[in-house]
Coordinates of C-alpha atoms in Angstrom, one line a residue:
X1 CA -31.7 -3.7 -18.4
X2 CA -30.4 -4.1 -14.9
X3 CA -27.4 -2.1 -13.9
X4 CA -24.8 -2.4 -11.2
X5 CA -21.1 -3.3 -10.9
X6 CA -20.9 -6.7 -12.3
X7 CA -17.6 -8.1 -10.9
X8 CA -16.3 -6.9 -7.6
X9 CA -13.2 -8.2 -5.9
X10 CA -12.7 -7.7 -2.2
X11 CA -13.1 -4.0 -1.5
X12 CA -9.9 -2.1 -0.6
X13 CA -12.0 0.4 1.2
X14 CA -9.3 2.4 2.9
X15 CA -5.8 1.9 4.2
X16 CA -7.1 2.3 7.7
X17 CA -9.5 4.7 9.5
X18 CA -9.3 8.2 8.1
X19 CA -9.1 10.7 10.8
X20 CA -12.1 12.7 11.8
X21 CA -10.8 15.8 10.2
X22 CA -9.8 13.9 7.1
X23 CA -13.2 12.4 6.8
X24 CA -14.9 15.8 6.6
X25 CA -12.7 16.9 3.7
X26 CA -15.3 16.4 1.3
X27 CA -19.8 18.3 0.9
X28 CA -21.8 21.5 0.8
X29 CA -21.6 25.2 0.8
X30 CA -21.0 27.1 4.0
X31 CA -24.6 27.8 4.7
X32 CA -25.5 24.1 4.5
X33 CA -25.0 23.4 8.2
X34 CA -24.1 19.9 8.9
X35 CA -27.1 17.8 9.6
X36 CA -29.7 20.5 9.0
X37 CA -32.8 18.7 7.7
X38 CA -34.5 20.1 4.6
X39 CA -38.0 21.6 4.7
X40 CA -40.9 19.3 4.2
X41 CA -41.3 17.6 7.5
X42 CA -44.2 18.4 9.8
X43 CA -43.8 20.2 13.1
X44 CA -44.6 17.0 14.9
X45 CA -41.8 15.3 13.1
X46 CA -39.3 17.9 14.4
X47 CA -40.5 17.6 18.0
X48 CA -40.5 13.8 18.1
X49 CA -37.5 11.9 19.5
X50 CA -36.8 9.0 17.3
X51 CA -34.9 5.8 18.4
X52 CA -32.6 5.0 15.5
X53 CA -30.6 1.8 15.2
X54 CA -27.6 1.6 12.9
X55 CA -24.8 -0.7 11.8
X56 CA -21.5 0.1 10.1
X57 CA -17.9 -1.1 10.1
X58 CA -15.0 0.7 11.7
X59 CA -11.3 0.7 10.9
X60 CA -9.0 0.7 13.9
X61 CA -10.3 1.3 17.4
X62 CA -14.0 1.0 18.0
X63 CA -15.3 3.9 20.1
X64 CA -17.4 3.2 23.1
X65 CA -21.1 3.7 23.2
X66 CA -20.8 6.3 25.9
X67 CA -18.7 8.7 23.9
X68 CA -19.1 12.4 23.8
X69 CA -19.6 12.3 20.0
X70 CA -22.7 10.1 20.3
X71 CA -24.2 12.4 22.9
X72 CA -23.7 15.3 20.5
X73 CA -25.5 13.5 17.8
X74 CA -28.5 12.7 20.0
X75 CA -28.7 16.3 21.1
X76 CA -28.5 17.8 17.7
X77 CA -30.9 15.5 15.9
X78 CA -33.3 14.8 18.8
X79 CA -32.7 11.1 18.6
X80 CA -31.7 8.1 20.7
X81 CA -29.1 6.8 18.3
X82 CA -27.9 3.2 18.9
X83 CA -25.1 2.4 16.5
X84 CA -23.6 -1.1 16.2
X85 CA -20.0 -0.4 15.3
X86 CA -18.2 -3.5 14.1
X87 CA -14.5 -4.0 13.2
X88 CA -14.1 -4.1 9.5
X89 CA -12.4 -7.5 9.5
X90 CA -15.5 -9.3 10.9
X91 CA -18.2 -7.1 9.3
X92 CA -19.2 -9.4 6.5
X93 CA -19.9 -12.2 8.9
X94 CA -21.9 -9.9 11.3
X95 CA -23.9 -8.3 8.5
X96 CA -24.8 -11.7 7.0
X97 CA -26.0 -12.9 10.3
X98 CA -28.0 -9.7 10.9
X99 CA -29.7 -9.8 7.5
X100 CA -30.5 -13.5 8.0
X101 CA -32.1 -12.7 11.4
X102 CA -34.8 -10.7 9.8
X103 CA -34.3 -7.8 12.1
X104 CA -32.5 -5.1 10.1
X105 CA -31.2 -1.9 11.7
X106 CA -32.9 1.4 10.6
X107 CA -29.7 2.4 8.7
X108 CA -27.1 -0.1 7.6
X109 CA -23.8 0.4 5.8
X110 CA -22.9 -2.1 3.1
X111 CA -19.5 -2.7 1.6
X112 CA -19.1 -2.3 -2.2
X113 CA -18.8 -6.0 -2.7
X114 CA -22.3 -6.5 -1.3
X115 CA -24.0 -4.8 -4.2
X116 CA -24.6 -7.8 -6.4
X117 CA -25.3 -10.2 -3.7
X118 CA -26.8 -9.2 -0.3
X119 CA -28.1 -5.9 -1.5
X120 CA -30.0 -7.1 -4.6
X121 CA -31.3 -10.1 -2.8
X122 CA -32.8 -8.2 0.1
X123 CA -34.0 -5.2 -2.0
X124 CA -36.0 -7.6 -4.1
X125 CA -37.5 -9.0 -1.0
X126 CA -38.7 -5.6 0.1
X127 CA -36.3 -5.2 3.0
X128 CA -35.3 -1.6 2.2
X129 CA -37.1 1.7 1.8
X130 CA -37.3 3.3 -1.7
X131 CA -35.5 6.7 -1.6
X132 CA -36.3 8.3 -4.9
X133 CA -38.5 11.0 -3.4
X134 CA -35.8 12.2 -1.0
X135 CA -32.9 12.7 -3.4
X136 CA -33.5 16.2 -4.4
X137 CA -34.0 17.4 -0.8
X138 CA -30.4 17.0 0.3
X139 CA -27.4 18.8 -1.2
X140 CA -25.0 15.8 -1.1
X141 CA -27.6 13.5 -2.6
X142 CA -28.3 15.8 -5.5
X143 CA -24.6 15.7 -6.4
X144 CA -24.5 12.0 -7.0
X145 CA -24.2 11.3 -10.8
X146 CA -27.0 9.4 -12.4
X147 CA -24.7 6.6 -13.5
X148 CA -23.7 6.0 -9.9
X149 CA -27.3 6.1 -8.5
X150 CA -28.6 3.8 -11.2
X151 CA -26.4 1.0 -9.9
X152 CA -28.6 1.0 -6.8
X153 CA -31.9 0.7 -8.6
X154 CA -33.9 -2.6 -8.3
X155 CA -37.0 -2.9 -10.5
X156 CA -36.7 0.8 -11.2
X157 CA -36.6 2.0 -7.6
X158 CA -33.6 3.5 -5.7
X159 CA -32.8 1.6 -2.5
X160 CA -29.4 2.9 -1.4
X161 CA -27.2 6.0 -1.0
X162 CA -23.7 5.5 -2.3
X163 CA -20.6 6.8 -0.5
X164 CA -18.3 9.0 -2.5
X165 CA -15.3 7.6 -4.2
X166 CA -13.2 9.3 -7.0
X167 CA -12.4 7.5 -10.2
X168 CA -8.8 6.7 -9.3
X169 CA -7.8 3.7 -7.3
X170 CA -4.6 2.3 -5.7
X171 CA -1.0 1.9 -6.8
X172 CA 1.9 0.1 -5.3
X173 CA 4.2 1.9 -2.9
X174 CA 7.7 0.9 -1.8
X175 CA 10.1 1.8 1.0
X176 CA 12.4 4.2 -0.9
X177 CA 15.0 4.1 1.8
X178 CA 15.3 0.3 1.4
X179 CA 15.7 0.7 -2.3
X180 CA 18.5 3.2 -1.8
X181 CA 20.2 1.1 0.8
X182 CA 20.4 -1.8 -1.6
X183 CA 21.1 0.3 -4.7
X184 CA 17.9 -0.7 -6.4
X185 CA 15.8 1.2 -9.0
X186 CA 12.1 1.8 -8.7
X187 CA 10.4 -1.1 -10.5
X188 CA 8.7 -0.6 -13.8
X189 CA 7.4 -4.2 -14.4
X190 CA 6.3 -7.2 -12.3
X191 CA 9.6 -9.0 -12.9
X192 CA 11.5 -6.0 -11.5
X193 CA 9.0 -5.8 -8.6
X194 CA 9.5 -9.5 -7.8
X195 CA 13.3 -9.0 -7.7
X196 CA 12.9 -6.0 -5.3
X197 CA 10.6 -8.1 -3.0
X198 CA 13.2 -10.9 -2.9
X199 CA 16.0 -8.4 -2.2
X200 CA 13.9 -6.9 0.7
X201 CA 13.6 -10.4 2.1
X202 CA 17.2 -11.6 1.8
X203 CA 19.5 -8.6 1.7
X204 CA 18.8 -6.7 5.0
X205 CA 17.3 -3.6 3.4
X206 CA 17.1 -1.7 6.7
X207 CA 20.7 -2.4 7.5
X208 CA 20.1 -3.5 11.1
X209 CA 22.0 -6.8 10.7
X210 CA 18.9 -8.9 11.3
X211 CA 16.8 -11.1 9.2
X212 CA 13.6 -9.3 10.0
X213 CA 12.1 -7.9 6.8
X214 CA 10.4 -9.2 3.7
X215 CA 8.8 -7.9 0.5
X216 CA 5.1 -7.6 0.0
X217 CA 2.4 -7.2 2.7
X218 CA -0.7 -9.2 1.5
X219 CA -3.7 -10.7 3.1
X220 CA -6.6 -13.1 2.5
X221 CA -8.3 -13.2 -0.9
X222 CA -5.0 -12.0 -2.5
X223 CA -5.7 -8.5 -1.1
X224 CA -4.3 -6.1 -2.2
X225 CA -4.1 -7.4 -5.7
X226 CA -1.1 -5.1 -6.6
X227 CA -2.8 -4.0 -9.8
X228 CA -0.5 -1.8 -11.9
X229 CA -2.9 -1.3 -14.8
X230 CA -6.3 -2.3 -16.2
X231 CA -4.6 -5.2 -18.0
X232 CA -4.0 -6.8 -14.6
X233 CA -7.1 -5.6 -12.8
X234 CA -9.1 -8.6 -11.3
X235 CA -12.2 -6.4 -11.3
X236 CA -12.1 -5.2 -14.9
X237 CA -13.7 -7.0 -17.8
X238 CA -10.7 -6.1 -20.0
X239 CA -9.6 -9.2 -21.8
X240 CA -11.6 -11.2 -24.4
X241 CA -11.7 -14.9 -25.0
X242 CA -11.3 -16.7 -28.3
X243 CA -14.9 -16.0 -29.0
X244 CA -14.4 -12.3 -28.7
X245 CA -16.3 -12.1 -25.4
X246 CA -15.2 -10.0 -22.5
X247 CA -14.1 -12.1 -19.5
X248 CA -13.6 -11.1 -15.8
X249 CA -10.0 -10.1 -14.9
X250 CA -9.9 -12.8 -12.2
X251 CA -9.5 -15.4 -15.0
X252 CA -7.5 -13.2 -17.4
X253 CA -3.8 -13.4 -18.5
X254 CA -3.0 -10.4 -16.3
X255 CA -4.2 -12.1 -13.2
X256 CA -2.3 -15.3 -14.1
X257 CA 0.9 -13.2 -14.3
X258 CA 0.4 -11.8 -10.8
X259 CA -0.6 -15.1 -9.3
X260 CA 2.6 -16.6 -10.8
X261 CA 4.7 -13.8 -9.4
X262 CA 3.2 -14.2 -5.9
X263 CA 3.7 -18.0 -6.0
X264 CA 7.4 -17.4 -6.8
X265 CA 7.6 -14.9 -3.9
X266 CA 5.9 -17.2 -1.5
X267 CA 8.6 -19.8 -2.2
X268 CA 11.2 -17.2 -1.3
X269 CA 9.4 -16.1 1.9
X270 CA 8.9 -12.7 0.3
X271 CA 5.2 -12.2 0.9
X272 CA 3.2 -12.4 4.2
X273 CA 3.5 -16.0 5.3
X274 CA 0.0 -16.3 6.7
X275 CA -1.6 -14.3 3.9
X276 CA -4.4 -16.8 3.4
X277 CA -6.0 -16.0 6.7
X278 CA -4.7 -12.5 7.7
X279 CA -7.4 -9.8 7.7
X280 CA -7.1 -6.3 6.2
X281 CA -6.2 -4.4 9.4
X282 CA -3.4 -6.8 10.2
X283 CA -2.2 -6.7 6.6
X284 CA -1.8 -2.9 7.0
X285 CA 0.2 -3.5 10.2
X286 CA 2.7 -5.7 8.3
X287 CA 3.7 -2.7 6.3
X288 CA 3.3 0.1 8.8
X289 CA 5.2 -1.8 11.5
X290 CA 8.3 -1.7 9.3
X291 CA 8.4 -5.4 8.5
X292 CA 7.3 -5.4 4.9
X293 CA 8.6 -3.0 2.3
X294 CA 5.9 -3.1 -0.4
X295 CA 2.2 -2.2 0.0
X296 CA -0.4 0.1 -1.7
X297 CA -1.2 3.8 -1.6
X298 CA -3.7 6.3 -2.9
X299 CA -4.2 10.0 -2.5
X300 CA -7.4 9.4 -0.6
X301 CA -7.8 7.3 2.6
X302 CA -4.2 6.6 3.7
X303 CA -3.8 6.5 7.5
X304 CA -1.8 9.3 9.1
X305 CA -2.0 7.4 12.4
X306 CA -0.4 4.3 10.9
X307 CA 2.2 6.4 9.2
X308 CA 3.0 8.1 12.5
X309 CA 3.5 4.7 14.1
X310 CA 5.9 3.7 11.3
X311 CA 7.9 6.9 11.6
X312 CA 8.4 6.3 15.3
X313 CA 9.9 2.9 14.5
X314 CA 11.8 4.0 11.4
X315 CA 12.3 7.8 11.4
X316 CA 14.4 7.6 8.3
X317 CA 11.7 5.9 6.2
X318 CA 11.0 7.2 2.8
X319 CA 8.4 6.1 0.2
X320 CA 7.9 6.1 -3.5
X321 CA 5.0 5.0 -5.6
X322 CA 5.1 3.0 -8.8
X323 CA 3.8 4.3 -12.1
X324 CA 1.3 2.1 -14.0
X325 CA 3.1 -0.6 -15.9
X326 CA 3.1 -0.8 -19.7
X327 CA 1.0 -3.9 -20.5
X328 CA 1.9 -6.5 -23.2
X329 CA -0.8 -5.1 -25.4
X330 CA 0.8 -1.6 -25.2
X331 CA -1.8 -0.1 -22.9
X332 CA -0.9 1.9 -19.8
X333 CA -3.4 3.2 -17.3
X334 CA -5.8 2.2 -14.6
X335 CA -9.5 1.1 -14.4
X336 CA -11.9 3.9 -13.5
X337 CA -13.9 3.2 -10.4
X338 CA -17.6 2.7 -10.4
X339 CA -18.0 5.9 -8.4
X340 CA -18.7 4.6 -4.9
X341 CA -17.0 2.7 -2.1
X342 CA -19.9 1.6 0.1
X343 CA -23.5 2.4 0.5
X344 CA -26.3 2.9 3.1
X345 CA -29.8 1.5 3.1
X346 CA -32.8 2.4 5.3
X347 CA -34.9 -0.5 6.4
X348 CA -38.5 -0.9 5.1
X349 CA -39.7 -0.8 8.7
X350 CA -38.1 2.6 9.3
X351 CA -39.5 3.8 6.0
X352 CA -43.0 3.5 7.3
X353 CA -42.4 6.8 9.2
X354 CA -41.3 9.5 6.8
X355 CA -40.3 11.7 9.7
X356 CA -37.9 9.0 10.8
X357 CA -36.5 8.7 7.3
X358 CA -35.8 12.4 7.2
X359 CA -34.1 12.3 10.5
X360 CA -31.8 9.5 9.3
X361 CA -31.1 11.3 6.0
X362 CA -30.3 14.5 8.0
X363 CA -27.7 12.5 10.0
X364 CA -26.3 11.1 6.8
X365 CA -26.1 14.5 5.3
X366 CA -24.1 15.8 8.2
X367 CA -21.3 13.3 7.7
X368 CA -21.4 13.8 3.9
X369 CA -20.9 17.6 4.1
X370 CA -18.0 19.0 2.1
X371 CA -15.9 21.8 3.4
X372 CA -13.3 23.7 1.4
X373 CA -9.9 24.1 3.1
X374 CA -10.6 27.7 4.2
X375 CA -13.7 26.5 6.0
X376 CA -12.0 23.7 8.0
X377 CA -11.7 25.6 11.3
X378 CA -13.5 26.5 14.5
X379 CA -15.1 29.5 12.9
X380 CA -17.3 27.1 10.8
X381 CA -19.8 25.8 13.3
X382 CA -20.8 22.8 11.2
X383 CA -17.1 21.7 10.7
X384 CA -16.3 22.3 14.4
X385 CA -19.3 20.2 15.5
X386 CA -18.5 17.3 13.2
X387 CA -15.0 17.1 14.5
X388 CA -15.8 17.4 18.2
X389 CA -14.9 21.0 18.7
X390 CA -11.5 22.6 18.6
X391 CA -9.4 21.8 21.7
X392 CA -11.3 18.6 22.3
X393 CA -11.7 16.6 19.1
X394 CA -9.0 18.4 17.1
X395 CA -6.5 21.2 17.3
X396 CA -5.6 24.0 14.8
X397 CA -1.9 23.7 14.0
X398 CA -0.4 26.3 11.6
X399 CA -3.9 27.1 10.4
X400 CA -4.9 23.5 9.7
X401 CA -7.1 21.1 11.7
X402 CA -5.2 18.1 13.2
X403 CA -7.2 15.3 14.9
X404 CA -6.1 14.5 18.4
X405 CA -4.7 11.0 18.4
X406 CA -6.5 10.0 21.6
X407 CA -10.0 11.0 20.3
X408 CA -10.8 8.0 18.2
X409 CA -11.2 5.3 20.8
X410 CA -12.8 7.8 23.2
X411 CA -15.4 8.8 20.6
X412 CA -15.0 12.5 21.2
X413 CA -16.4 13.6 17.9
X414 CA -19.7 12.9 16.0
X415 CA -17.9 11.6 12.9
X416 CA -16.9 8.6 15.0
X417 CA -20.5 7.5 15.1
X418 CA -22.5 9.0 12.2
X419 CA -23.8 6.5 9.6
X420 CA -21.7 8.1 6.8
X421 CA -18.5 10.1 7.3
X422 CA -17.4 10.4 3.6
X423 CA -18.1 13.8 2.1
X424 CA -19.4 14.3 -1.4
X425 CA -17.8 17.2 -3.3
X426 CA -19.3 18.9 -6.3
X427 CA -16.3 17.6 -8.4
X428 CA -13.3 15.5 -7.7
X429 CA -10.9 18.4 -8.1
X430 CA -12.5 20.2 -5.2
X431 CA -11.0 17.8 -2.7
X432 CA -7.6 18.6 -1.3
X433 CA -6.5 15.1 -0.3
X434 CA -3.2 16.5 1.1
X435 CA -4.8 18.6 3.8
X436 CA -5.3 15.6 6.1
X437 CA -1.7 14.4 5.9
X438 CA 1.6 15.3 7.4
X439 CA 5.0 14.5 6.0
X440 CA 6.1 12.1 4.6
X441 CA 2.5 11.0 3.8
X442 CA 1.7 14.4 2.3
X443 CA 4.5 14.3 -0.2
X444 CA 3.7 10.7 -1.2
X445 CA 0.0 11.5 -1.8
X446 CA 1.0 14.6 -3.8
X447 CA 3.3 12.5 -6.0
X448 CA 0.6 9.9 -6.6
X449 CA -2.0 12.6 -7.4
X450 CA 0.3 14.2 -9.9
X451 CA 0.8 10.9 -11.6
X452 CA -2.9 10.1 -11.6
X453 CA -3.7 13.5 -13.3
X454 CA -1.9 12.3 -16.4
X455 CA -3.3 8.8 -16.6
X456 CA -5.6 7.2 -19.1
X457 CA -8.6 5.5 -17.4
X458 CA -10.3 2.4 -18.7
X459 CA -14.1 2.4 -18.5
X460 CA -15.0 -1.1 -17.3
X461 CA -17.7 -2.4 -19.7
X462 CA -19.3 -4.4 -16.8
X463 CA -20.0 -1.4 -14.7
X464 CA -23.7 -0.9 -14.3
X465 CA -24.6 -4.5 -15.3
X466 CA -26.0 -7.3 -13.1
X467 CA -27.1 -10.7 -14.2
X468 CA -29.2 -13.4 -12.7
X469 CA -26.2 -15.7 -12.4
X470 CA -24.2 -12.9 -10.8
X471 CA -26.9 -12.4 -8.1
X472 CA -27.4 -16.1 -7.5
X473 CA -23.8 -17.4 -7.8
X474 CA -21.5 -14.4 -7.9
X475 CA -20.2 -14.7 -4.4
X476 CA -19.7 -18.4 -4.8
X477 CA -17.9 -18.0 -8.1
X478 CA -15.6 -15.3 -6.6
X479 CA -14.8 -17.4 -3.6
X480 CA -13.9 -20.4 -5.8
X481 CA -11.3 -18.4 -7.7
X482 CA -9.9 -16.7 -4.7
X483 CA -9.5 -20.1 -2.9
X484 CA -7.9 -21.8 -5.9
X485 CA -5.6 -18.9 -6.6
X486 CA -4.6 -18.8 -2.9
X487 CA -3.7 -22.5 -3.2
X488 CA -1.6 -21.8 -6.3
X489 CA 0.3 -19.0 -4.5
X490 CA 0.9 -21.3 -1.5
X491 CA 2.1 -24.1 -3.7
X492 CA -0.8 -26.4 -3.0
X493 CA -2.0 -26.3 -6.6
X494 CA 0.3 -25.9 -9.7
X495 CA 0.1 -22.8 -11.8
X496 CA -0.1 -25.2 -14.8
X497 CA -3.7 -25.9 -13.6
X498 CA -4.8 -22.4 -14.6
X499 CA -6.8 -23.5 -17.6
X500 CA -8.3 -26.4 -15.6
X501 CA -9.3 -24.0 -12.9
X502 CA -11.0 -21.7 -15.4
X503 CA -12.9 -24.7 -16.9
X504 CA -14.0 -25.7 -13.4
X505 CA -15.2 -22.1 -12.7
X506 CA -17.1 -22.1 -16.0
X507 CA -18.8 -25.4 -15.1
X508 CA -19.9 -23.9 -11.8
X509 CA -21.7 -21.1 -13.5
X510 CA -18.9 -18.9 -14.9
X511 CA -19.8 -19.7 -18.5
X512 CA -23.4 -18.6 -18.0
X513 CA -22.2 -15.5 -16.3
X514 CA -19.9 -14.6 -19.2
X515 CA -22.9 -15.1 -21.6
X516 CA -25.2 -12.9 -19.6
X517 CA -22.8 -10.1 -19.0
X518 CA -21.7 -9.9 -22.6
X519 CA -25.3 -9.9 -23.8
X520 CA -25.9 -6.8 -21.6
X521 CA -22.6 -5.2 -22.7
X522 CA -23.8 -5.4 -26.3
X523 CA -26.9 -3.3 -25.6
X524 CA -25.4 -1.0 -23.0
X525 CA -25.5 2.6 -24.2
X526 CA -22.4 3.8 -22.2
X527 CA -19.2 4.3 -24.1
X528 CA -16.4 2.0 -22.9
X529 CA -12.7 1.9 -23.4
X530 CA -9.8 4.2 -22.7
X531 CA -10.3 7.9 -22.0

C-alpha cells in the first residue's frame, strides 16, 4: 500500500517569514552543535570543498547572495554554497520549470502540496537520492515519527526529509478593538462571522470617519479557507456520500457552506476584491496594513515583523481568536495535521558522492537544531552562530533573543540561507512558541495555544494514502474545484450549480479518485476518527 497525504489544499505554510531567532526555536541537546556532521565520513570527505546548489522559497525580503550569513555557512561547512532563494508567491512556477529542465539543484525544498504530484513523479523517475541509510546518523532525523517518514517512501525507499509541523493548524483571528468599537460579540458560527465581516465593511470599525476597511483578507485559491473545524476542512476526508464512501472536503457540505458565505460577502465588498489573483504575501498585507479585520492565526509561524508594522499604524489594535465552531453533526474540533509542512530532497546526481550527501545533511541538521529557551543566548555557540552572533544578527533583550529588523534583507545570519530553518523538537510540548513574540502577538498566541490544548483532533483517514489517479490528476482536479469555487464566490457561477460542479469533477477523474482512496482506507491499519 502506498502512503502519503491524499488531498492537499494550498499550503498555508506560515503567516510570513519567521524571524531568525524564532526559526531556531525548535532541535537537539546542547552538545549537538549546529551543523556538526556525524561520524562515518572519510578524512578526504572532511577536507574536500564541495560546491552545493540549493533552491528554496522565502517569505518577505530575499537576502542578497553576498550576505554575511552565507559566508559563515561556507566557512563552517567547507562548501561553496549557491542557494537560489525564490519569493514564495512565485515558487511553484519556478520549481516546476526547474524540474522540467532536468537540472535539479543538489538540495531542493518542496512545499507540502507537492507531495502527491511533483515529488512522486520525479522520485519514481529516479531524480532523488534514497536517504534510508542516513536517518539514524542525525539527531533531528531520528526524531521524525515513522508515520511521517513513511509518507515520503516511494517503492519502499525514503526520498525526502520532512520539515517539522505540530498537529494543530490555524484558526480565525479578528480585530478585537473593531468588535468593541461596534459593540459586537466574538462570532461562534459562520453566520455570525459573516455579519461581523459586513459590519467591518460598512460601519467604520476603526472610527476614523473614512470608508477604508473591510472584513476578510483572502487570496487566490480561496486561501485561507477559514476552517473552523474538521467538518469544514477542505483537506479532510470527513464527510461520506450516499454510498458510505469518504469524500474530500473540497466537495463536502462544509465547503459549500463556506463558499456560500464568501459569495455573500463578495457581494457586500466584505472580502478582498481581487482575491482571485492576489498572492499569499499580499494577502497578509491586507490584514497587517490595517485594512481588513479578519484573518488567521496559529501559535507557530506568525510574523512579529508584520505585527510590528500594524501596531505602528494602529497602536490601539487588539486581537481575539475564534474557538472551533460546533458543526451540524455535533462535532467540534480541528483536523490533525499530517506532521510536516514542507520537505527537502537531495538530487540523484549529488547522491553519487556520499561525502557530499553528508555535507548537505550536516547543513540541514544545523537549521533543524532545537534549543530550549535557556539555551537561546550568546553562551550557546551553536545558537549564536545560527542567528548571526549577538550584536549583529540579534540582541539579547531582558534575557531573550530578539532579531534585528534590518538583518533579514542583509542576510546577516546563516538561517537566512540554510536549506532548512525549522527545528525538530523531541515532542511538541518542548516548543515555547511564545518566546519569539512580543505583545500583543504573544498574548494572542498564548490564548490560541490554551484553546488548542483542550481540543479534539480528527485523524484524517486519507493521511498516508496516495493513488494512481491522485498522482496523475490530483493537481488538475484540485485546480478545477478552486477555479469553479472562485467563480461562485465572484458571482460568475451560481451556488446552485454545486452538484453540477461535483458531477463535472467526478467525470474528470474525481469518481475514480474516491474509489481508489476509499479502497486504501479500508485496508489501512491506522486508527481514524476523533481523539
